[in-house]
Tab-separated table of C-alpha atoms in Angstrom:
chain	number	residue	atom	x	y	z
A	1	UNK	CA	92.281	94.414	123.299
A	2	UNK	CA	95.318	92.221	122.740
A	3	UNK	CA	93.187	89.097	123.186
A	4	UNK	CA	90.647	90.427	120.677
A	5	UNK	CA	93.403	91.126	118.165
A	6	UNK	CA	94.601	87.533	118.424
A	7	UNK	CA	91.144	86.451	117.260
A	8	UNK	CA	90.395	89.007	114.531
A	9	UNK	CA	93.814	90.254	113.409
A	10	UNK	CA	95.370	93.685	113.724
A	11	UNK	CA	95.464	96.720	111.473
A	12	UNK	CA	97.865	96.492	108.564
A	13	UNK	CA	100.738	98.907	109.006
A	14	UNK	CA	99.664	101.938	106.950
A	15	UNK	CA	101.999	103.754	104.558
A	16	UNK	CA	103.503	106.777	106.261
A	17	UNK	CA	101.861	109.266	103.895
A	18	UNK	CA	98.407	107.973	104.831
A	19	UNK	CA	98.881	109.230	108.398
A	20	UNK	CA	99.123	112.783	107.075
A	21	UNK	CA	96.148	115.000	106.221
A	22	UNK	CA	93.810	114.071	103.337
A	23	UNK	CA	91.738	116.531	101.276
A	24	UNK	CA	88.630	115.340	99.442
A	25	UNK	CA	85.317	116.515	98.064
A	26	UNK	CA	82.535	115.206	95.856
A	27	UNK	CA	84.056	116.112	93.438
A	28	UNK	CA	87.232	117.764	92.256
A	29	UNK	CA	86.054	117.500	88.683
A	30	UNK	CA	89.213	117.992	86.610
A	31	UNK	CA	92.953	117.471	86.717
A	32	UNK	CA	93.402	121.239	86.733
A	33	UNK	CA	91.170	121.652	89.793
A	34	UNK	CA	93.001	118.884	91.662
A	35	UNK	CA	96.383	120.500	91.033
A	36	UNK	CA	95.078	123.942	91.963
A	37	UNK	CA	93.844	122.680	95.342
A	38	UNK	CA	97.120	120.953	96.201
A	39	UNK	CA	99.234	123.894	95.043
A	40	UNK	CA	97.151	126.184	97.248
A	41	UNK	CA	97.954	124.004	100.262
A	42	UNK	CA	101.633	124.413	99.438
A	43	UNK	CA	101.408	128.170	98.815
A	44	UNK	CA	99.586	128.758	102.098
A	45	UNK	CA	101.881	126.540	104.149
A	46	UNK	CA	99.087	124.215	105.275
A	47	UNK	CA	100.190	120.575	105.597
A	48	UNK	CA	98.563	118.008	103.297
A	49	UNK	CA	99.703	114.648	101.956
A	50	UNK	CA	96.787	113.260	99.941
A	51	UNK	CA	94.121	114.439	97.499
A	52	UNK	CA	91.109	112.274	96.648
A	53	UNK	CA	89.188	111.657	93.441
A	54	UNK	CA	85.468	110.921	93.796
A	55	UNK	CA	83.338	109.345	91.046
A	56	UNK	CA	83.501	112.277	88.620
A	57	UNK	CA	86.968	111.250	87.433
A	58	UNK	CA	85.341	108.257	85.706
A	59	UNK	CA	83.915	107.993	82.201
A	60	UNK	CA	80.175	107.911	82.874
A	61	UNK	CA	80.752	106.499	86.388
A	62	UNK	CA	82.254	103.323	84.914
A	63	UNK	CA	84.763	101.894	87.383
A	64	UNK	CA	88.358	101.474	86.151
A	65	UNK	CA	87.910	104.222	83.529
A	66	UNK	CA	88.900	107.900	83.288
A	67	UNK	CA	86.986	110.786	81.732
A	68	UNK	CA	88.965	111.590	78.576
A	69	UNK	CA	88.235	115.338	78.782
A	70	UNK	CA	88.499	116.142	82.492
A	71	UNK	CA	91.142	113.531	83.420
A	72	UNK	CA	92.836	112.816	80.077
A	73	UNK	CA	96.182	111.660	81.506
A	74	UNK	CA	95.883	110.381	85.093
A	75	UNK	CA	99.491	109.197	85.176
A	76	UNK	CA	100.727	112.675	84.270
A	77	UNK	CA	98.442	114.187	86.914
A	78	UNK	CA	99.823	111.868	89.582
A	79	UNK	CA	103.392	112.589	88.474
A	80	UNK	CA	102.684	116.304	88.935
A	81	UNK	CA	101.183	115.630	92.371
A	82	UNK	CA	104.155	113.513	93.407
A	83	UNK	CA	106.517	116.294	92.357
A	84	UNK	CA	104.988	118.525	95.052
A	85	UNK	CA	104.787	115.803	97.685
A	86	UNK	CA	101.162	114.713	97.337
A	87	UNK	CA	99.604	111.273	96.835
A	88	UNK	CA	96.336	110.456	95.022
A	89	UNK	CA	93.491	108.167	96.107
A	90	UNK	CA	90.818	107.100	93.610
A	91	UNK	CA	87.344	105.678	94.182
A	92	UNK	CA	86.165	102.239	93.048
A	93	UNK	CA	82.585	101.092	93.730
A	94	UNK	CA	81.237	97.533	93.413
A	95	UNK	CA	78.440	98.499	90.992
A	96	UNK	CA	79.662	97.721	87.448
A	97	UNK	CA	77.722	99.253	84.547
A	98	UNK	CA	75.746	96.597	82.667
A	99	UNK	CA	76.865	97.499	79.171
A	100	UNK	CA	78.123	95.217	76.442
A	101	UNK	CA	81.392	96.535	75.107
A	102	UNK	CA	82.465	97.886	78.517
A	103	UNK	CA	85.571	95.834	79.218
A	104	UNK	CA	84.880	95.306	82.931
A	105	UNK	CA	81.330	94.067	82.299
A	106	UNK	CA	82.419	91.849	79.428
A	107	UNK	CA	85.281	90.358	81.429
A	108	UNK	CA	83.135	89.755	84.502
A	109	UNK	CA	80.394	88.123	82.447
A	110	UNK	CA	82.919	85.871	80.718
A	111	UNK	CA	84.309	84.811	84.096
A	112	UNK	CA	80.836	84.412	85.643
A	113	UNK	CA	81.557	86.512	88.729
A	114	UNK	CA	78.257	88.358	89.305
A	115	UNK	CA	75.910	88.041	92.268
A	116	UNK	CA	72.835	86.120	91.109
A	117	UNK	CA	69.114	86.438	91.616
A	118	UNK	CA	67.258	83.501	93.087
A	119	UNK	CA	66.584	82.221	89.544
A	120	UNK	CA	70.321	82.054	88.755
A	121	UNK	CA	70.509	85.088	86.445
A	122	UNK	CA	72.793	88.039	87.279
A	123	UNK	CA	71.216	90.517	89.683
A	124	UNK	CA	70.837	93.996	88.167
A	125	UNK	CA	70.419	97.042	90.406
A	126	UNK	CA	70.737	100.762	89.872
A	127	UNK	CA	73.691	102.792	91.136
A	128	UNK	CA	75.557	105.805	89.697
A	129	UNK	CA	76.062	104.489	86.121
A	130	UNK	CA	72.471	103.221	85.839
A	131	UNK	CA	71.851	99.476	85.635
A	132	UNK	CA	74.708	97.632	87.338
A	133	UNK	CA	75.841	94.132	88.167
A	134	UNK	CA	77.839	93.301	91.288
A	135	UNK	CA	80.899	91.080	91.799
A	136	UNK	CA	80.313	88.167	94.151
A	137	UNK	CA	83.239	88.805	96.488
A	138	UNK	CA	82.333	85.723	98.536
A	139	UNK	CA	83.928	83.682	95.738
A	140	UNK	CA	87.706	83.362	95.338
A	141	UNK	CA	87.206	83.438	91.574
A	142	UNK	CA	85.516	86.843	91.766
A	143	UNK	CA	88.062	88.217	94.236
A	144	UNK	CA	90.953	87.140	92.000
A	145	UNK	CA	89.237	88.715	88.983
A	146	UNK	CA	88.757	92.017	90.840
A	147	UNK	CA	92.318	91.960	92.182
A	148	UNK	CA	93.664	91.620	88.640
A	149	UNK	CA	91.688	94.707	87.584
A	150	UNK	CA	93.043	96.629	90.566
A	151	UNK	CA	96.584	95.544	89.706
A	152	UNK	CA	96.246	96.992	86.207
A	153	UNK	CA	94.504	100.127	87.530
A	154	UNK	CA	97.478	100.912	89.779
A	155	UNK	CA	99.662	101.396	86.687
A	156	UNK	CA	97.921	104.752	86.156
A	157	UNK	CA	99.816	106.093	89.157
A	158	UNK	CA	97.139	105.271	91.722
A	159	UNK	CA	98.509	105.520	95.283
A	160	UNK	CA	95.435	104.385	97.194
A	161	UNK	CA	91.890	103.154	96.574
A	162	UNK	CA	88.594	104.180	98.113
A	163	UNK	CA	85.919	101.448	98.176
A	164	UNK	CA	82.597	103.263	98.561
A	165	UNK	CA	78.955	102.144	98.254
A	166	UNK	CA	80.052	98.640	99.251
A	167	UNK	CA	77.294	97.631	101.680
A	168	UNK	CA	76.438	97.126	98.737
A	169	UNK	CA	74.275	100.196	98.106
A	170	UNK	CA	71.510	99.840	95.503
A	171	UNK	CA	69.265	102.776	94.527
A	172	UNK	CA	65.483	102.727	94.186
A	173	UNK	CA	64.966	99.924	96.694
A	174	UNK	CA	63.288	100.072	100.089
A	175	UNK	CA	66.289	98.557	101.860
A	176	UNK	CA	68.869	100.546	99.818
A	177	UNK	CA	70.697	97.283	99.165
A	178	UNK	CA	70.175	94.104	97.144
A	179	UNK	CA	67.380	91.605	97.941
A	180	UNK	CA	68.048	89.089	100.693
A	181	UNK	CA	67.028	86.341	98.269
A	182	UNK	CA	70.021	87.002	95.988
A	183	UNK	CA	72.461	84.107	95.745
A	184	UNK	CA	76.169	84.196	96.559
A	185	UNK	CA	78.328	81.285	95.455
A	186	UNK	CA	80.668	81.588	98.396
A	187	UNK	CA	83.781	79.562	99.085
A	188	UNK	CA	83.194	76.455	101.173
A	189	UNK	CA	85.391	77.704	104.024
A	190	UNK	CA	83.234	80.805	104.591
A	191	UNK	CA	79.807	79.223	104.209
A	192	UNK	CA	79.387	78.050	100.617
A	193	UNK	CA	76.311	78.913	98.566
A	194	UNK	CA	74.039	81.171	100.631
A	195	UNK	CA	71.539	83.982	100.139
A	196	UNK	CA	72.452	87.632	100.554
A	197	UNK	CA	71.158	87.899	104.115
A	198	UNK	CA	73.898	85.457	105.141
A	199	UNK	CA	76.738	87.414	103.511
A	200	UNK	CA	75.496	91.017	103.631
A	201	UNK	CA	77.616	92.150	106.585
A	202	UNK	CA	80.884	90.823	105.135
A	203	UNK	CA	80.391	91.911	101.509
A	204	UNK	CA	82.281	95.180	101.980
A	205	UNK	CA	85.122	93.545	103.884
A	206	UNK	CA	85.572	90.897	101.186
A	207	UNK	CA	85.685	93.642	98.563
A	208	UNK	CA	88.464	95.455	100.433
A	209	UNK	CA	90.317	92.164	100.875
A	210	UNK	CA	90.338	91.787	97.103
A	211	UNK	CA	91.320	95.424	96.524
A	212	UNK	CA	94.161	95.104	99.032
A	213	UNK	CA	95.373	91.966	97.258
A	214	UNK	CA	95.357	93.735	93.898
A	215	UNK	CA	97.492	96.539	95.298
A	216	UNK	CA	99.933	93.984	96.708
A	217	UNK	CA	100.113	92.316	93.297
A	218	UNK	CA	100.890	95.665	91.663
A	219	UNK	CA	103.809	96.380	93.972
A	220	UNK	CA	104.711	93.977	96.766
A	221	UNK	CA	107.265	96.461	98.127
A	222	UNK	CA	104.610	99.089	98.928
A	223	UNK	CA	102.125	99.056	101.779
A	224	UNK	CA	98.596	99.235	100.314
A	225	UNK	CA	96.171	101.923	101.407
A	226	UNK	CA	92.447	101.215	101.072
A	227	UNK	CA	89.506	103.090	102.610
A	228	UNK	CA	86.137	101.384	102.966
A	229	UNK	CA	82.677	102.604	103.891
A	230	UNK	CA	81.298	99.168	104.785
A	231	UNK	CA	83.119	96.746	107.010
A	232	UNK	CA	82.926	93.995	109.576
A	233	UNK	CA	85.016	92.865	112.494
A	234	UNK	CA	88.431	92.136	111.010
A	235	UNK	CA	88.184	94.761	108.247
A	236	UNK	CA	91.165	96.567	109.744
A	237	UNK	CA	93.436	93.941	108.176
A	238	UNK	CA	92.683	95.417	104.750
A	239	UNK	CA	91.332	98.950	105.044
A	240	UNK	CA	90.817	102.128	106.992
A	241	UNK	CA	87.260	103.325	107.487
A	242	UNK	CA	85.393	106.554	108.033
A	243	UNK	CA	82.147	107.240	109.839
A	244	UNK	CA	80.050	107.783	106.719
A	245	UNK	CA	78.104	110.708	105.317
A	246	UNK	CA	77.757	112.976	108.344
A	247	UNK	CA	76.328	116.493	108.473
A	248	UNK	CA	77.913	119.906	108.982
A	249	UNK	CA	76.463	120.344	112.477
A	250	UNK	CA	77.836	120.724	115.996
A	251	UNK	CA	76.016	117.557	116.990
A	252	UNK	CA	77.828	115.517	114.357
A	253	UNK	CA	81.157	117.112	115.254
A	254	UNK	CA	80.828	115.921	118.839
A	255	UNK	CA	79.398	112.554	117.815
A	256	UNK	CA	82.546	111.893	115.821
A	257	UNK	CA	84.764	111.392	118.876
A	258	UNK	CA	82.808	108.554	120.557
A	259	UNK	CA	82.355	106.934	117.137
A	260	UNK	CA	86.131	106.875	116.574
A	261	UNK	CA	86.711	105.500	120.064
A	262	UNK	CA	84.084	102.773	119.604
A	263	UNK	CA	85.681	101.718	116.334
A	264	UNK	CA	89.038	101.520	118.079
A	265	UNK	CA	87.549	99.326	120.795
A	266	UNK	CA	86.138	97.080	118.048
A	267	UNK	CA	89.576	96.491	116.557
A	268	UNK	CA	89.549	99.239	113.888
A	269	UNK	CA	92.096	101.881	114.933
A	270	UNK	CA	92.438	103.640	111.544
A	271	UNK	CA	89.278	105.723	111.329
A	272	UNK	CA	87.963	109.276	111.264
A	273	UNK	CA	84.950	111.374	110.230
A	274	UNK	CA	84.472	113.706	107.289
A	275	UNK	CA	86.051	116.798	108.854
A	276	UNK	CA	83.712	119.759	108.443
A	277	UNK	CA	80.770	117.467	107.736
A	278	UNK	CA	79.746	115.906	104.427
A	279	UNK	CA	76.162	117.134	104.124
A	280	UNK	CA	75.478	120.864	104.154
A	281	UNK	CA	77.698	123.899	104.583
A	282	UNK	CA	80.030	124.354	107.535
A	283	UNK	CA	80.489	127.716	109.233
A	284	UNK	CA	83.979	129.102	109.897
A	285	UNK	CA	83.761	128.352	113.624
A	286	UNK	CA	82.416	124.832	113.095
A	287	UNK	CA	85.012	123.996	110.455
A	288	UNK	CA	87.894	125.342	112.531
A	289	UNK	CA	86.813	123.470	115.658
A	290	UNK	CA	86.316	120.272	113.649
A	291	UNK	CA	89.760	120.587	112.108
A	292	UNK	CA	91.253	121.203	115.532
A	293	UNK	CA	89.862	117.900	116.770
A	294	UNK	CA	90.050	115.957	113.509
A	295	UNK	CA	93.732	116.777	113.059
A	296	UNK	CA	94.368	114.542	116.087
A	297	UNK	CA	92.260	111.590	114.915
A	298	UNK	CA	94.007	108.463	113.576
A	299	UNK	CA	92.613	109.103	110.069
A	300	UNK	CA	92.320	112.796	109.210
A	301	UNK	CA	90.355	113.761	106.078
A	302	UNK	CA	88.223	116.706	105.059
A	303	UNK	CA	85.301	115.874	102.741
A	304	UNK	CA	82.032	117.412	101.559
A	305	UNK	CA	79.153	116.699	99.203
A	306	UNK	CA	78.451	117.952	95.711
A	307	UNK	CA	76.774	121.354	95.638
A	308	UNK	CA	78.169	122.521	98.975
A	309	UNK	CA	80.388	125.554	99.359
A	310	UNK	CA	84.142	125.045	99.220
A	311	UNK	CA	85.401	123.193	102.301
A	312	UNK	CA	89.148	123.690	102.034
A	313	UNK	CA	90.873	125.237	105.082
A	314	UNK	CA	91.214	128.646	103.369
A	315	UNK	CA	87.552	128.764	102.314
A	316	UNK	CA	86.225	130.220	105.581
A	317	UNK	CA	88.290	133.349	106.095
A	318	UNK	CA	91.688	134.165	107.555
A	319	UNK	CA	90.965	133.204	111.174
A	320	UNK	CA	89.678	129.742	110.283
A	321	UNK	CA	92.568	129.265	107.859
A	322	UNK	CA	95.045	130.010	110.653
A	323	UNK	CA	93.281	127.588	113.022
A	324	UNK	CA	93.503	124.865	110.372
A	325	UNK	CA	97.170	125.629	109.715
A	326	UNK	CA	97.980	125.416	113.440
A	327	UNK	CA	95.939	122.229	113.850
A	328	UNK	CA	97.625	120.431	110.977
A	329	UNK	CA	101.127	121.633	111.847
A	330	UNK	CA	100.432	120.189	115.299
A	331	UNK	CA	99.467	116.856	113.761
A	332	UNK	CA	102.614	116.752	111.670
A	333	UNK	CA	104.827	117.517	114.664
A	334	UNK	CA	103.142	114.592	116.436
A	335	UNK	CA	103.596	112.187	113.493
A	336	UNK	CA	106.579	110.347	115.037
A	337	UNK	CA	104.346	109.621	118.035
A	338	UNK	CA	101.244	108.792	115.974
A	339	UNK	CA	103.106	106.472	113.614
A	340	UNK	CA	104.636	104.682	116.601
A	341	UNK	CA	101.110	104.205	117.950
A	342	UNK	CA	100.145	102.542	114.672
A	343	UNK	CA	103.091	100.176	115.023
A	344	UNK	CA	101.912	99.189	118.504
A	345	UNK	CA	98.379	98.788	117.161
A	346	UNK	CA	99.696	96.655	114.300
A	347	UNK	CA	101.732	94.414	116.618
A	348	UNK	CA	99.531	94.326	119.735
A	349	UNK	CA	96.020	95.411	118.746
A	350	UNK	CA	96.044	98.499	120.993
A	351	UNK	CA	93.813	101.397	119.807
A	352	UNK	CA	95.575	104.491	118.497
A	353	UNK	CA	92.886	106.719	120.032
A	354	UNK	CA	91.370	105.373	123.247
A	355	UNK	CA	88.875	106.509	125.901
A	356	UNK	CA	90.482	108.336	128.820
A	357	UNK	CA	89.362	105.594	131.214
A	358	UNK	CA	92.100	103.429	129.707
A	359	UNK	CA	94.484	105.487	131.872
A	360	UNK	CA	92.583	104.508	135.040
A	361	UNK	CA	89.921	101.806	134.532
A	362	UNK	CA	88.998	101.977	138.242
A	363	UNK	CA	87.664	105.557	138.011
A	364	UNK	CA	83.951	105.399	137.033
A	365	UNK	CA	83.841	109.146	136.351
A	366	UNK	CA	86.260	108.767	133.438
A	367	UNK	CA	83.747	106.518	131.666
A	368	UNK	CA	81.435	109.514	131.308
A	369	UNK	CA	84.006	111.629	129.446
A	370	UNK	CA	83.021	112.227	125.801
A	371	UNK	CA	85.044	115.332	124.927
A	372	UNK	CA	88.556	113.992	125.595
A	373	UNK	CA	90.587	111.001	124.495
A	374	UNK	CA	93.982	109.386	124.844
A	375	UNK	CA	96.342	109.565	121.880
A	376	UNK	CA	98.575	106.847	123.240
A	377	UNK	CA	98.660	106.029	126.963
A	378	UNK	CA	100.565	109.166	127.991
A	379	UNK	CA	98.787	111.971	126.075
A	380	UNK	CA	95.278	113.371	126.671
A	381	UNK	CA	93.590	115.501	123.989
A	382	UNK	CA	90.770	117.587	125.498
A	383	UNK	CA	88.387	119.205	123.004
A	384	UNK	CA	85.899	122.065	122.962
A	385	UNK	CA	82.141	122.546	123.256
A	386	UNK	CA	79.949	124.479	120.773
A	387	UNK	CA	79.736	127.549	123.019
A	388	UNK	CA	83.114	127.255	124.751
A	389	UNK	CA	86.737	127.194	123.732
A	390	UNK	CA	89.030	124.476	125.029
A	391	UNK	CA	90.350	126.696	127.845
A	392	UNK	CA	86.805	127.404	129.093
A	393	UNK	CA	85.822	123.739	129.434
A	394	UNK	CA	86.238	121.684	132.591
A	395	UNK	CA	88.223	118.588	131.657
A	396	UNK	CA	88.233	115.460	133.797
A	397	UNK	CA	91.730	113.977	133.770
A	398	UNK	CA	92.980	110.629	135.066
A	399	UNK	CA	94.572	110.623	138.496
A	400	UNK	CA	98.176	111.663	138.834
A	401	UNK	CA	100.129	114.473	137.235
A	402	UNK	CA	99.034	115.632	133.765
A	403	UNK	CA	100.870	118.713	132.548
A	404	UNK	CA	99.484	120.975	129.787
A	405	UNK	CA	101.709	121.836	126.841
A	406	UNK	CA	101.476	123.185	123.309
A	407	UNK	CA	103.680	124.110	120.357
A	408	UNK	CA	103.298	127.866	120.869
A	409	UNK	CA	100.000	127.335	119.049
A	410	UNK	CA	97.499	127.896	121.856
A	411	UNK	CA	94.089	128.827	120.450
A	412	UNK	CA	90.530	128.494	121.847
A	413	UNK	CA	89.522	126.370	118.850
A	414	UNK	CA	92.295	123.812	119.364
A	415	UNK	CA	92.113	120.958	121.880
A	416	UNK	CA	94.268	121.154	124.982
A	417	UNK	CA	97.119	118.666	125.266
A	418	UNK	CA	98.158	117.058	128.566
A	419	UNK	CA	101.241	114.872	129.004
A	420	UNK	CA	101.437	112.454	131.917
A	421	UNK	CA	104.041	113.230	134.551
A	422	UNK	CA	107.137	111.127	134.007
A	423	UNK	CA	106.538	110.836	130.246
A	424	UNK	CA	108.716	111.722	127.267
A	425	UNK	CA	107.042	112.657	123.974
A	426	UNK	CA	109.199	112.736	120.799
A	427	UNK	CA	108.020	115.270	118.212
A	428	UNK	CA	109.207	116.127	114.730
A	429	UNK	CA	109.743	119.264	112.702
A	430	UNK	CA	106.834	121.421	111.416
A	431	UNK	CA	106.691	119.934	107.913
A	432	UNK	CA	104.113	120.363	105.119
A	433	UNK	CA	104.081	116.717	103.971
A	434	UNK	CA	105.770	113.533	105.173
A	435	UNK	CA	108.195	113.578	102.249
A	436	UNK	CA	109.888	116.622	103.776
A	437	UNK	CA	111.045	114.545	106.750
A	438	UNK	CA	113.911	112.079	106.798
A	439	UNK	CA	115.241	109.516	109.239
A	440	UNK	CA	118.231	111.803	109.841
A	441	UNK	CA	116.081	114.678	111.132
A	442	UNK	CA	116.458	115.666	114.766
A	443	UNK	CA	113.544	114.970	117.083
A	444	UNK	CA	112.600	117.200	119.986
A	445	UNK	CA	111.693	115.651	123.318
A	446	UNK	CA	108.875	117.091	125.414
A	447	UNK	CA	109.427	115.921	128.993
A	448	UNK	CA	106.844	116.064	131.774
A	449	UNK	CA	108.422	115.504	135.184
A	450	UNK	CA	106.627	113.401	137.769
A	451	UNK	CA	106.190	114.164	141.465
A	452	UNK	CA	109.809	113.162	142.072
A	453	UNK	CA	111.140	115.480	139.393
A	454	UNK	CA	112.085	112.572	137.137
A	455	UNK	CA	110.903	110.988	133.900
A	456	UNK	CA	110.397	107.295	133.237
A	457	UNK	CA	108.254	106.567	130.204
A	458	UNK	CA	108.513	106.949	126.454
A	459	UNK	CA	106.018	105.295	124.124
C-alpha cells in the first residue's frame, strides 16, 4: 500500500469535524428544517458534526445560487449552525443551466469553458435544471474558472462541498452520460484534445481537483472538505467518496463493508455508504444495525432519497434511537484513534479500514471474512448478520490474543470490538461534536495484555 501511495498520492488530511457523523437527506428543504434537525440531535444527546444541503437549496437547481424563500440568508443559517457546533456541506453539480442572464452560464460562455460537441459547439444535455452545459475540467482554464466560483461561494459560510452527478450524469440518454464523440480541449500534459471516451473516467476527479483548489483559495489556513460521487485512482488527494445510491436492504448493508475495504485497498481510505440506504424506507432493525456498523466506517453519513420516510436516528422508535446514540457515542470516543489512523494514511498510504487478513496475510481463512474489519492494525470490528446479533455470530479472528471490550454499551445491534493482546488504545470523552473536545482533555487508555501480561503497542 505504501508503494501504491508513492505512485498515486495519499489522502489529504481531512478537517477534524469531517471525521464526525454527517446527517443528510434529499432534501432538507428550508433553513428552518435544517436547524430543527440539528437542534434535535443536540436535544437528544446524539452526536453529529455536519448537516448537508442537497439540490433543493438552490434557485431552480442553478449551481452557486440560493432559493430566496427557503434559504434566504445562508450565511446566517451557517452562523446559527456553528453556534451549536455543526458544520454545513452544500452540493455543486457540473451541469450548469443554459440560460442567458444566469451569471454562471454567462461567465462560462465568455471564458469558453464548456465541453464541445464534435462540431465545436457547446454540448447541451439535460440534468436537474433542464438544458445544461458542462465545464471542461480537462482544461486548466476551465478549472481556474470553476475554482474562482467556488472561492466566492465559500463566502456564504460554506464549510464543505459535495460534487454529485459528476460522471458526468446526463438525463434522457441511453448511456446516462455525454456522447463519447464530445470534445475535450485538455491540457497537453494530460493528453491534449481528445474525445469524451478518453477523459470520461477522470472527469469527476478533475472537477474535485478544481473544487478543492477553490476552497484553498478561499482560506489557505483551513483544510478543504470535498465529497465526490465519481472518481478515479488518485481522487483521494482531493475528495472523500461514498458508495453511491444504495438501497434500504440487508443485502446492501452487508455489501457496504467489502466496498469500503476495496476502496481502501485502491488508495481511497475516506469512504462510506449512505447509512440506512438511499433508496426506499429502512426498518428500525435495519437502520439500527446499519448505524452500528456505519458509525465505525472512515466516513460516516446517513442519507436518503426524496419521498422516503424520515431517516434520522430518532425516526424509528426509542430502541433504534438508543442504538444509534450508543453507536455514535462509540465513534466519538474512538475519534483520537480514528484521526490518528487518517494521519498514518495521509503520510504512508495505509487504509483506515482494512481487511482482517492484514493482521495475518498467511492465513487463507481470513481472506474469506466479509463481516469484520480492522480499524487500525490492533482493533477488529466484528459486525452482525440479518438474523443474528453480533454476540450470536461466529467471528474468525487473526491468530494470537484478541480481547473483547466495549464502553459499557454492549448491544446485539452493535459490532463487537476486539483489541490485540499487548495493545494500548487511547479513547476520548463521550462528546456530541468535535468542538466539545480540546487538546487539554484527558484521554483514557484501554490496555489489552499479551500472553506475558505486558503491553507493547500503541498506534
